[in-house]
Amino acid sequence: MLSVVGAFVFGVELLKTEAGRNAPLPLEEINKRYGNLTPKFWGQDVPGVVTRFDPSGLQVALTLDACGGKGGSGYDRELVDFLVENNIKATLFLNARWIRDNPDEAKNLEKNPLFLIANHGFRHKPCSVNGKEAYGIKGTSSVREVWEEVEKGARAIEKLTGTRPGFYRSGTNYYDDVAVQIVYDLGMKPVGYSILGDGGATFSSKKVTEAVSKARPGDVIICHMNHPEGETAEGLKLAIPILLEKGYTFVRLDEVIN
């Protein structure tokens, strides 16, 4: 049973559960609210997308994407093992296809309290209501498709963890402002980044180390855990000790973002 309390994002009232988390609106209501709206913004830093947090001391948030699909369903065991061995917390954005292709790994990650499992969508699409492209990938092209991309990804996470995710990152990290509002109406916060850690798993280990070691308090670092053939693990294995030596701690997003 829902209790309705006041919560507004971009002037839109949201429902909340008794526990305080925004309850997802059904597709019919989403269509009613947003079906006739035209986006004004498109990009990675659209208003409403979380890119940083208010730190308590020297805190940074490491986020790892697992994108799934052709060429993207690998598992960087070396990277994950390093995080576990060094007690490093991280938020893992898992795509539904990656979970499908890596069921045992996904379950093991879900069981580890170091990691928060978050939503990386159903088909790894840019989050658009009119089919905008990013990096040659066509985005969702309607309110319905945004709803399906976000909601089906959320349901895959909930099936894995038993808990509905509180955070969502779109495929390619591109959004329009109408889609951002839909994400909030589905009970999740859209997340971007402030530190591009591995360039979609294309950076050399040296470049990863340079990028990540420059993190400052409140930064959200994005890297990838689905390309073991890349050099992300090697770079993070050098960058993380540098930050630890400076006194930084790594936090999950749910620990620092309400």
XYZ file of N, CA and C in Angstrom, residues 5-254:
750
model
N 3.368 11.277 -0.455
C 3.991 12.421 0.209
C 4.515 13.342 -0.868
N 4.742 14.588 -0.505
C 5.170 15.556 -1.510
C 6.601 15.341 -1.924
N 6.822 15.192 -3.215
C 8.169 15.119 -3.762
C 8.100 15.638 -5.181
N 8.963 16.586 -5.505
C 8.883 17.191 -6.831
C 10.247 17.154 -7.503
N 10.265 16.737 -8.765
C 11.454 16.781 -9.597
C 11.066 17.483 -10.886
N 11.733 18.609 -11.194
C 11.381 19.397 -12.366
C 9.907 19.782 -12.334
N 9.368 20.045 -11.148
C 7.982 20.463 -11.035
C 6.978 19.343 -11.147
N 7.446 18.094 -11.226
C 6.545 16.952 -11.366
C 6.430 16.238 -10.028
N 5.203 16.017 -9.580
C 5.009 15.332 -8.312
C 5.239 13.838 -8.475
N 5.975 13.259 -7.530
C 6.252 11.834 -7.547
C 5.535 11.158 -6.390
N 5.203 9.894 -6.580
C 4.695 9.092 -5.482
C 5.869 8.498 -4.729
N 5.670 8.292 -3.435
C 6.701 7.606 -2.664
C 6.081 6.463 -1.879
N 6.872 5.421 -1.690
C 6.422 4.326 -0.856
C 6.529 4.748 0.602
N 6.011 3.915 1.486
C 6.081 4.232 2.910
C 7.523 4.283 3.387
N 8.402 3.530 2.710
C 9.813 3.541 3.087
C 10.530 4.773 2.554
N 9.868 5.537 1.691
C 10.460 6.778 1.213
C 10.981 6.734 -0.205
N 11.168 5.545 -0.770
C 11.669 5.467 -2.134
C 10.547 5.755 -3.117
N 10.881 6.464 -4.164
C 9.878 6.776 -5.169
C 9.308 5.506 -5.781
N 7.996 5.422 -5.847
C 7.331 4.276 -6.445
C 7.240 4.472 -7.949
N 7.493 3.426 -8.744
C 7.454 3.583 -10.200
C 6.046 3.844 -10.708
N 5.929 4.799 -11.603
C 4.635 5.072 -12.214
C 4.391 4.101 -13.362
N 3.150 3.709 -13.592
C 2.838 2.820 -14.716
C 3.016 3.535 -16.046
N 3.150 2.744 -17.102
C 3.372 3.300 -18.431
C 2.276 4.276 -18.831
N 1.039 3.972 -18.504
C -0.070 4.847 -18.888
C 0.095 6.247 -18.313
N 0.509 6.328 -17.056
C 0.706 7.628 -16.421
C 1.927 8.336 -17.007
N 2.985 7.575 -17.276
C 4.177 8.151 -17.899
C 3.827 8.761 -19.255
N 3.061 8.031 -20.044
C 2.643 8.537 -21.354
C 1.816 9.809 -21.227
N 0.939 9.819 -20.237
C 0.070 10.976 -20.030
C 0.898 12.211 -19.676
N 1.919 12.016 -18.860
C 2.725 13.145 -18.407
C 3.676 13.670 -19.484
N 4.262 12.764 -20.256
C 5.402 13.149 -21.090
C 5.213 12.926 -22.587
N 4.096 12.335 -22.982
C 3.906 11.986 -24.385
C 3.948 13.156 -25.342
N 3.602 14.352 -24.883
C 3.556 15.520 -25.766
C 4.681 16.524 -25.515
N 5.673 16.131 -24.707
C 6.769 17.052 -24.396
C 7.914 16.902 -25.389
N 8.559 18.015 -25.692
C 9.720 18.030 -26.586
C 10.975 18.314 -25.769
N 12.002 17.485 -25.884
C 13.224 17.709 -25.106
C 13.912 19.023 -25.469
N 14.533 19.624 -24.464
C 15.301 20.849 -24.670
C 16.804 20.612 -24.532
N 17.178 19.521 -23.867
C 18.589 19.236 -23.610
C 18.913 17.813 -24.045
N 20.151 17.613 -24.482
C 20.646 16.290 -24.863
C 22.135 16.249 -24.576
N 22.583 15.232 -23.841
C 23.999 15.133 -23.548
C 24.259 14.290 -22.321
N 25.469 14.454 -21.774
C 25.884 13.681 -20.606
C 25.742 14.459 -19.304
N 25.482 15.741 -19.398
C 25.365 16.560 -18.188
C 24.040 17.312 -18.171
N 22.987 16.629 -18.561
C 21.645 17.212 -18.571
C 21.210 17.495 -17.132
N 20.526 18.615 -16.874
C 20.044 18.895 -15.518
C 19.255 17.722 -14.945
N 19.570 17.389 -13.699
C 18.905 16.282 -13.037
C 19.729 15.017 -12.988
N 20.768 14.917 -13.834
C 21.640 13.746 -13.824
C 22.694 13.923 -12.733
N 22.841 12.929 -11.884
C 23.797 12.977 -10.780
C 25.199 12.735 -11.329
N 26.086 13.696 -11.143
C 27.469 13.538 -11.589
C 28.472 13.632 -10.445
N 28.045 14.165 -9.308
C 28.888 14.282 -8.123
C 28.004 14.111 -6.896
N 28.643 14.032 -5.731
C 27.899 13.978 -4.478
C 28.574 14.873 -3.455
N 27.853 15.187 -2.402
C 28.375 16.028 -1.324
C 29.176 15.141 -0.378
N 30.506 15.225 -0.390
C 31.315 14.281 0.377
C 31.428 14.645 1.849
N 31.693 13.654 2.629
C 32.056 13.842 4.026
C 33.529 13.468 4.147
N 34.379 14.448 3.976
C 35.804 14.170 3.961
C 36.276 13.723 2.589
N 37.322 12.926 2.571
C 37.949 12.484 1.322
C 37.246 11.226 0.805
N 36.111 11.427 0.181
C 35.328 10.315 -0.352
C 35.205 10.427 -1.870
N 35.317 9.285 -2.549
C 35.045 9.197 -3.984
C 34.209 7.952 -4.234
N 33.483 7.959 -5.337
C 32.630 6.820 -5.691
C 33.122 6.214 -6.997
N 33.530 4.961 -6.934
C 33.902 4.216 -8.129
C 32.665 3.515 -8.671
N 32.364 3.723 -9.946
C 31.252 3.022 -10.588
C 31.799 2.238 -11.772
N 31.289 1.019 -11.933
C 31.726 0.140 -13.012
C 30.527 -0.281 -13.840
N 30.616 -0.115 -15.149
C 29.540 -0.517 -16.051
C 29.817 -1.897 -16.632
N 28.744 -2.679 -16.783
C 28.787 -3.960 -17.492
C 27.694 -3.902 -18.547
N 28.082 -3.636 -19.792
C 27.127 -3.196 -20.812
C 26.377 -4.326 -21.503
N 26.970 -5.491 -21.619
C 26.282 -6.617 -22.230
C 26.193 -6.527 -23.740
N 25.583 -7.558 -24.336
C 25.416 -7.581 -25.777
C 26.669 -8.055 -26.490
N 26.623 -8.033 -27.815
C 27.732 -8.506 -28.627
C 29.008 -7.743 -28.305
N 30.026 -8.476 -27.885
C 31.302 -7.856 -27.573
C 31.368 -7.159 -26.239
N 30.250 -7.177 -25.485
C 30.237 -6.432 -24.233
C 29.827 -7.225 -23.018
N 29.871 -8.562 -23.123
C 29.423 -9.397 -22.007
C 30.570 -10.112 -21.312
N 31.782 -9.584 -21.473
C 32.909 -10.160 -20.766
C 32.870 -9.825 -19.285
N 33.783 -10.429 -18.522
C 33.848 -10.208 -17.077
C 35.302 -10.011 -16.682
N 35.622 -8.839 -16.174
C 36.990 -8.524 -15.777
C 37.231 -9.031 -14.359
N 37.502 -10.319 -14.276
C 37.683 -10.958 -12.968
C 38.885 -10.383 -12.231
N 39.929 -10.061 -12.965
C 41.120 -9.483 -12.344
C 40.767 -8.195 -11.606
N 39.971 -7.357 -12.219
C 39.569 -6.093 -11.602
C 38.714 -6.331 -10.370
N 37.704 -7.165 -10.494
C 36.804 -7.405 -9.362
C 37.554 -8.062 -8.213
N 38.413 -9.026 -8.513
C 39.190 -9.681 -7.454
C 40.067 -8.670 -6.726
N 40.648 -7.735 -7.458
C 41.472 -6.699 -6.829
C 40.641 -5.854 -5.871
N 39.443 -5.468 -6.279
C 38.580 -4.671 -5.404
C 38.239 -5.440 -4.136
N 37.907 -6.703 -4.284
C 37.540 -7.518 -3.120
C 38.733 -7.681 -2.186
N 39.880 -7.994 -2.747
C 41.081 -8.208 -1.932
C 41.478 -6.956 -1.161
N 41.166 -5.788 -1.697
C 41.561 -4.531 -1.063
C 40.403 -3.802 -0.399
N 39.264 -4.502 -0.293
C 38.102 -3.966 0.428
C 37.639 -2.631 -0.157
N 37.580 -2.548 -1.480
C 37.191 -1.326 -2.180
C 35.716 -1.406 -2.560
N 34.939 -0.449 -2.095
C 33.519 -0.414 -2.432
C 33.312 0.164 -3.830
N 32.241 -0.287 -4.481
C 31.929 0.219 -5.820
C 30.449 0.023 -6.106
N 29.936 0.824 -7.024
C 28.574 0.665 -7.532
C 28.671 0.068 -8.924
N 27.997 -1.062 -9.128
C 28.088 -1.808 -10.378
C 26.809 -1.625 -11.182
N 26.916 -0.986 -12.337
C 25.765 -0.786 -13.217
C 25.709 -1.953 -14.207
N 24.763 -2.867 -13.977
C 24.663 -4.085 -14.774
C 23.521 -3.984 -15.774
N 23.815 -4.263 -17.035
C 22.800 -4.338 -18.076
C 22.114 -5.701 -18.012
N 20.837 -5.738 -18.392
C 20.073 -6.986 -18.321
C 20.714 -8.090 -19.153
N 21.301 -7.742 -20.294
C 21.930 -8.750 -21.147
C 23.185 -9.309 -20.491
N 23.914 -8.456 -19.775
C 25.112 -8.933 -19.086
C 24.725 -9.905 -17.978
N 23.672 -9.602 -17.256
C 23.192 -10.512 -16.213
C 22.783 -11.843 -16.831
N 22.077 -11.782 -17.950
C 21.647 -13.008 -18.645
C 22.847 -13.866 -19.038
N 23.912 -13.244 -19.512
C 25.068 -13.986 -20.008
C 26.057 -14.360 -18.913
N 25.928 -13.753 -17.738
C 26.855 -14.019 -16.627
C 26.076 -14.256 -15.334
N 25.174 -15.230 -15.301
C 24.300 -15.391 -14.128
C 25.052 -15.714 -12.844
N 26.062 -16.566 -12.918
C 26.795 -16.936 -11.704
C 27.613 -15.763 -11.180
N 28.274 -15.066 -12.088
C 29.074 -13.909 -11.674
C 28.183 -12.824 -11.080
N 27.027 -12.598 -11.715
C 26.106 -11.574 -11.212
C 25.637 -11.912 -9.805
N 25.329 -13.164 -9.567
C 24.847 -13.564 -8.240
C 25.944 -13.411 -7.193
N 27.169 -13.762 -7.550
C 28.277 -13.601 -6.608
C 28.526 -12.132 -6.289
N 28.424 -11.275 -7.288
C 28.595 -9.841 -7.049
C 27.501 -9.306 -6.142
N 26.284 -9.757 -6.375
C 25.141 -9.296 -5.578
C 25.302 -9.665 -4.111
N 25.945 -10.774 -3.837
C 26.099 -11.246 -2.460
C 27.180 -10.486 -1.698
N 28.048 -9.777 -2.409
C 29.178 -9.113 -1.762
C 28.763 -7.728 -1.270
N 28.842 -7.472 0.036
C 28.397 -6.173 0.571
C 29.259 -4.992 0.136
N 30.395 -5.244 -0.473
C 31.194 -4.140 -1.003
C 30.500 -3.458 -2.169
N 29.613 -4.194 -2.841
C 29.070 -3.726 -4.107
C 27.586 -3.410 -4.020
N 27.209 -2.298 -4.631
C 25.806 -1.958 -4.851
C 25.492 -2.255 -6.308
N 24.427 -3.016 -6.546
C 24.021 -3.348 -7.906
C 23.017 -2.309 -8.390
N 23.313 -1.687 -9.535
C 22.467 -0.629 -10.088
C 22.073 -0.978 -11.522
N 21.148 -0.209 -12.064
C 20.498 -0.496 -13.340
C 21.239 0.165 -14.510
N 21.663 -0.657 -15.474
C 22.294 -0.137 -16.697
C 21.430 -0.433 -17.922
N 20.142 -0.609 -17.680
C 19.199 -0.715 -18.776
C 19.012 -2.115 -19.321
N 18.155 -2.205 -20.314
C 17.754 -3.476 -20.911
C 18.547 -3.791 -22.181
N 18.695 -2.809 -23.062
C 19.413 -3.017 -24.325
C 20.577 -2.041 -24.501
N 20.942 -1.344 -23.427
C 22.068 -0.405 -23.457
C 21.858 0.696 -24.487
N 20.724 1.379 -24.385
C 20.363 2.439 -25.319
C 20.576 3.817 -24.689
N 21.014 4.805 -25.474
C 20.941 6.188 -25.001
C 19.502 6.518 -24.629
N 19.336 7.369 -23.620
C 18.006 7.594 -23.031
C 17.350 8.824 -23.666
N 16.546 8.583 -24.698
C 15.956 9.652 -25.499
C 14.506 9.325 -25.797
N 13.671 10.355 -25.924
C 12.277 10.116 -26.309
C 12.063 10.279 -27.811
N 13.134 10.630 -28.545
C 12.960 10.849 -29.986
C 14.077 10.254 -30.837
N 14.760 9.234 -30.310
C 15.711 8.483 -31.122
C 17.052 9.126 -31.361
N 17.468 10.054 -30.519
C 18.789 10.669 -30.655
C 19.877 9.594 -30.576
N 20.984 9.841 -31.252
C 22.094 8.899 -31.270
C 23.255 9.395 -30.417
N 24.045 8.433 -29.925
C 25.296 8.741 -29.236
C 26.299 7.649 -29.588
N 27.477 8.054 -30.039
C 28.517 7.105 -30.450
C 27.997 6.118 -31.490
N 27.103 6.573 -32.357
C 26.571 5.717 -33.402
C 25.491 4.752 -32.950
N 25.073 4.849 -31.691
C 24.027 3.973 -31.155
C 22.721 4.754 -31.105
N 21.696 4.247 -31.764
C 20.402 4.919 -31.776
C 19.732 4.779 -30.417
N 19.264 5.888 -29.898
C 18.616 5.879 -28.597
C 17.179 5.399 -28.659
N 16.587 5.254 -27.500
C 15.161 4.974 -27.431
C 14.418 6.100 -28.146
N 13.309 5.771 -28.803
C 12.696 6.744 -29.706
C 11.303 7.189 -29.301
N 10.873 6.844 -28.094
C 9.547 7.253 -27.627
C 9.498 7.143 -26.117
N 8.456 7.703 -25.535
C 8.249 7.567 -24.094
C 8.134 6.094 -23.725
N 7.402 5.336 -24.522
C 7.252 3.903 -24.256
C 8.607 3.193 -24.255
N 9.457 3.513 -25.236
C 10.753 2.843 -25.310
C 11.656 3.223 -24.139
N 11.594 4.480 -23.695
C 12.339 4.858 -22.489
C 11.855 4.026 -21.312
N 10.545 3.954 -21.157
C 9.964 3.176 -20.055
C 10.443 1.732 -20.116
N 10.418 1.123 -21.292
C 10.832 -0.273 -21.427
C 12.313 -0.448 -21.122
N 13.151 0.446 -21.636
C 14.594 0.348 -21.417
C 14.935 0.435 -19.936
N 14.332 1.374 -19.256
C 14.640 1.586 -17.842
C 13.950 0.539 -16.970
N 12.676 0.308 -17.208
C 11.897 -0.577 -16.345
C 12.306 -2.041 -16.494
N 12.550 -2.494 -17.711
C 12.966 -3.889 -17.888
C 14.348 -4.129 -17.288
N 15.219 -3.123 -17.367
C 16.500 -3.231 -16.692
C 16.331 -3.306 -15.190
N 15.427 -2.484 -14.662
C 15.172 -2.485 -13.218
C 14.626 -3.828 -12.757
N 13.758 -4.415 -13.549
C 13.179 -5.706 -13.168
C 14.222 -6.815 -13.187
N 15.180 -6.733 -14.110
C 16.270 -7.704 -14.123
C 17.116 -7.587 -12.859
N 17.359 -6.355 -12.423
C 18.110 -6.140 -11.185
C 17.316 -6.650 -9.989
N 16.031 -6.334 -9.949
C 15.204 -6.762 -8.821
C 15.114 -8.282 -8.750
N 15.063 -8.937 -9.889
C 15.049 -10.404 -9.902
C 16.348 -10.959 -9.336
N 17.454 -10.273 -9.617
C 18.766 -10.705 -9.129
C 18.936 -10.453 -7.645
N 18.560 -9.263 -7.194
C 18.886 -8.830 -5.833
C 17.735 -8.933 -4.847
N 16.507 -8.978 -5.371
C 15.342 -8.940 -4.495
C 14.940 -7.533 -4.111
N 15.670 -6.541 -4.615
C 15.408 -5.138 -4.282
C 15.403 -4.299 -5.553
N 14.434 -3.403 -5.651
C 14.393 -2.518 -6.815
C 15.567 -1.542 -6.761
N 16.285 -1.346 -7.869
C 17.450 -0.459 -7.849
C 17.056 0.999 -7.661
N 17.955 1.750 -7.046
C 17.706 3.167 -6.819
C 18.441 4.077 -7.784
N 19.320 3.488 -8.625
C 20.133 4.288 -9.537
C 20.121 3.673 -10.936
N 20.170 4.546 -11.942
C 20.160 4.113 -13.341
C 21.194 4.912 -14.123
N 21.935 4.227 -14.955
C 22.817 4.895 -15.919
C 22.457 4.383 -17.312
N 22.202 5.297 -18.215
C 21.812 4.907 -19.566
C 22.996 4.341 -20.336
N 22.703 3.565 -21.374
C 23.740 3.176 -22.304
C 24.343 4.413 -22.940
N 25.660 4.512 -22.945
C 26.453 5.654 -23.438
C 26.426 6.851 -22.503
N 25.605 6.797 -21.444
C 25.493 7.895 -20.481
C 24.893 9.162 -21.098
N 24.163 9.038 -22.197
C 23.475 10.176 -22.814
C 21.997 10.158 -22.446
N 21.461 11.364 -22.192
C 20.066 11.536 -21.797
C 19.490 12.781 -22.473
N 18.169 12.809 -22.635
C 17.501 14.095 -22.820
C 16.715 14.414 -21.552
N 16.283 15.667 -21.426
C 15.694 16.099 -20.160
C 14.331 15.475 -19.889
N 13.580 15.119 -20.933
C 12.300 14.442 -20.711
C 12.554 13.030 -20.193
N 13.517 12.340 -20.791
C 13.853 10.992 -20.338
C 14.357 10.995 -18.897
N 15.113 12.025 -18.528
C 15.581 12.143 -17.141
C 14.399 12.177 -16.178
N 13.370 12.932 -16.527
C 12.185 12.996 -15.669
C 11.500 11.634 -15.569
N 11.485 10.894 -16.668
C 10.873 9.566 -16.653
C 11.637 8.642 -15.713
N 12.960 8.716 -15.736
C 13.763 7.889 -14.830
C 13.387 8.171 -13.381
N 13.266 9.446 -13.030
C 12.843 9.786 -11.671
C 11.454 9.234 -11.373
N 10.554 9.314 -12.335
C 9.198 8.811 -12.116
C 9.158 7.295 -11.987
N 10.207 6.626 -12.426
C 10.306 5.184 -12.244
C 11.049 4.830 -10.961
N 11.291 5.846 -10.134
C 11.834 5.599 -8.800
C 13.334 5.499 -8.719
N 14.038 5.959 -9.751
C 15.493 5.873 -9.767
C 16.115 7.232 -10.037
N 17.362 7.390 -9.622
C 18.120 8.594 -9.923
C 19.032 8.308 -11.114
N 18.985 9.143 -12.155
C 19.895 8.964 -13.287
C 21.300 9.423 -12.915
N 22.283 8.604 -13.238
C 23.653 8.853 -12.801
C 24.574 9.010 -14.001
N 25.428 10.012 -13.940
C 26.481 10.197 -14.927
C 27.834 9.978 -14.271
N 28.732 10.942 -14.455
C 30.057 10.834 -13.855
C 30.728 12.197 -13.881
N 31.774 12.338 -13.085
C 32.617 13.533 -13.143
C 34.048 13.196 -13.551
N 34.419 11.914 -13.462
C 35.741 11.459 -13.886
C 35.570 10.343 -14.912
N 36.017 10.584 -16.148
C 36.007 9.553 -17.184
C 37.237 8.688 -16.982
N 37.024 7.520 -16.371
C 38.158 6.734 -15.906
C 38.849 5.887 -16.944
N 38.075 5.316 -17.882
C 38.719 4.400 -18.832
C 38.255 4.570 -20.277
N 37.488 5.616 -20.551
C 37.077 5.882 -21.925
C 36.368 4.718 -22.578
N 35.426 4.117 -21.850
C 34.720 2.959 -22.396
C 35.628 1.757 -22.569
N 36.573 1.601 -21.649
C 37.548 0.498 -21.662
C 38.524 0.597 -22.835
N 38.733 1.811 -23.351
C 39.679 2.004 -24.460
C 41.000 2.625 -24.006
N 41.042 3.181 -22.802
C 42.255 3.848 -22.336
C 43.368 2.837 -22.060
N 44.599 3.275 -22.246
C 45.749 2.501 -21.790
C 45.781 2.511 -20.269
N 46.518 1.583 -19.686
C 46.609 1.542 -18.225
C 47.174 2.852 -17.681
N 48.130 3.434 -18.394
C 48.710 4.704 -17.954
C 47.661 5.800 -17.932
N 46.828 5.853 -18.971
C 45.804 6.891 -19.044
C 44.737 6.683 -17.978
N 44.379 5.425 -17.704
C 43.426 5.138 -16.625
C 43.984 5.630 -15.296
N 45.240 5.303 -15.031
C 45.867 5.715 -13.773
C 45.882 7.231 -13.642
N 46.246 7.918 -14.707
C 46.300 9.382 -14.674
C 44.924 9.983 -14.414
N 43.903 9.454 -15.083
C 42.558 10.014 -14.940
C 41.998 9.784 -13.544
N 42.086 8.557 -13.064
C 41.448 8.204 -11.794
C 42.196 8.801 -10.610
N 43.505 8.845 -10.675
C 44.283 9.355 -9.541
C 44.102 10.852 -9.333
N 43.486 11.540 -10.303
C 43.201 12.972 -10.160
C 41.864 13.242 -9.481
N 41.167 12.201 -9.057
C 39.846 12.370 -8.435
C 39.934 13.263 -7.207
N 38.854 14.011 -6.989
C 38.734 14.899 -5.841
C 37.499 14.505 -5.031
N 37.383 14.994 -3.800
C 36.235 14.615 -2.972
C 34.906 14.871 -3.679
N 34.031 13.868 -3.665
C 32.717 13.982 -4.287
C 32.654 13.537 -5.727
N 33.782 13.132 -6.301
C 33.780 12.696 -7.696
C 33.126 11.328 -7.858
N 32.451 11.163 -8.989
C 31.917 9.872 -9.415
C 32.762 9.413 -10.597
N 33.467 8.314 -10.412
C 34.379 7.779 -11.425
C 33.651 6.703 -12.227
N 33.743 6.765 -13.542
C 33.166 5.719 -14.387
C 34.276 4.907 -15.045
N 34.198 3.584 -14.877
C 35.055 2.641 -15.584
C 34.183 1.461 -16.017
N 34.805 0.439 -16.591
C 34.053 -0.704 -17.096
C 34.634 -2.015 -16.576
N 33.736 -2.968 -16.347
C 34.132 -4.277 -15.829
C 33.766 -5.396 -16.803
N 33.439 -5.045 -18.043
C 33.009 -6.052 -19.015
C 33.991 -6.231 -20.172
N 35.179 -5.660 -20.035
C 36.190 -5.804 -21.090
C 37.522 -6.242 -20.475
N 37.636 -7.525 -20.136
C 38.884 -8.003 -19.526
C 40.083 -7.886 -20.455
N 39.828 -7.759 -21.765
C 40.924 -7.606 -22.719
C 41.515 -6.202 -22.685
N 40.825 -5.258 -22.049
C 41.313 -3.893 -21.942
C 42.309 -3.734 -20.807
N 42.675 -2.489 -20.521
C 43.694 -2.226 -19.502
C 43.134 -1.495 -18.290
N 41.812 -1.572 -18.123
C 41.185 -0.900 -16.984
C 41.704 -1.442 -15.664
N 41.773 -2.760 -15.539
C 42.224 -3.362 -14.281
C 43.633 -2.907 -13.933
N 44.518 -2.953 -14.913
C 45.904 -2.557 -14.656
C 45.986 -1.103 -14.203
N 45.204 -0.246 -14.846
C 45.220 1.163 -14.471
C 44.664 1.418 -13.087
N 43.550 0.765 -12.760
C 42.952 0.955 -11.437
C 43.827 0.361 -10.339
N 44.541 -0.693 -10.640
C 45.420 -1.305 -9.634
C 46.570 -0.377 -9.256
N 46.848 0.601 -10.107
C 47.844 1.621 -9.777
C 47.195 2.870 -9.191
N 46.038 3.254 -9.711
C 45.393 4.501 -9.277
C 44.799 4.396 -7.883
N 44.157 3.283 -7.577
C 43.479 3.159 -6.283
C 44.455 3.270 -5.117
N 45.620 2.599 -5.136
C 46.575 2.796 -4.041
C 47.043 4.243 -3.894
N 47.139 4.965 -5.011
C 47.524 6.380 -4.937
C 46.482 7.163 -4.145
N 45.207 6.920 -4.440
C 44.139 7.620 -3.721
C 44.077 7.186 -2.263
N 44.267 5.908 -2.000
C 44.264 5.436 -0.612
C 45.402 6.075 0.179
N 46.548 6.207 -0.446
C 47.701 6.822 0.214
C 47.424 8.283 0.558
N 46.597 8.940 -0.244
C 46.214 10.330 0.025
C 45.148 10.438 1.113
N 44.624 9.308 1.548
C 43.611 9.323 2.595
C 42.186 9.174 2.115
N 41.991 8.876 0.833
C 40.638 8.733 0.288
C 40.012 7.408 0.698
N 38.691 7.422 0.802
C 37.916 6.203 0.963
C 36.938 6.099 -0.205
N 36.605 4.865 -0.550
C 35.671 4.603 -1.644
C 34.309 4.253 -1.067
N 33.269 4.840 -1.647
C 31.909 4.662 -1.129
C 30.986 4.189 -2.245
N 29.924 3.490 -1.846
C 28.842 3.161 -2.774
C 27.911 4.357 -2.878
N 27.212 4.472 -3.998
C 26.328 5.621 -4.184
C 25.217 5.679 -3.148
N 24.721 4.525 -2.726
C 23.625 4.543 -1.748
C 24.071 5.016 -0.378
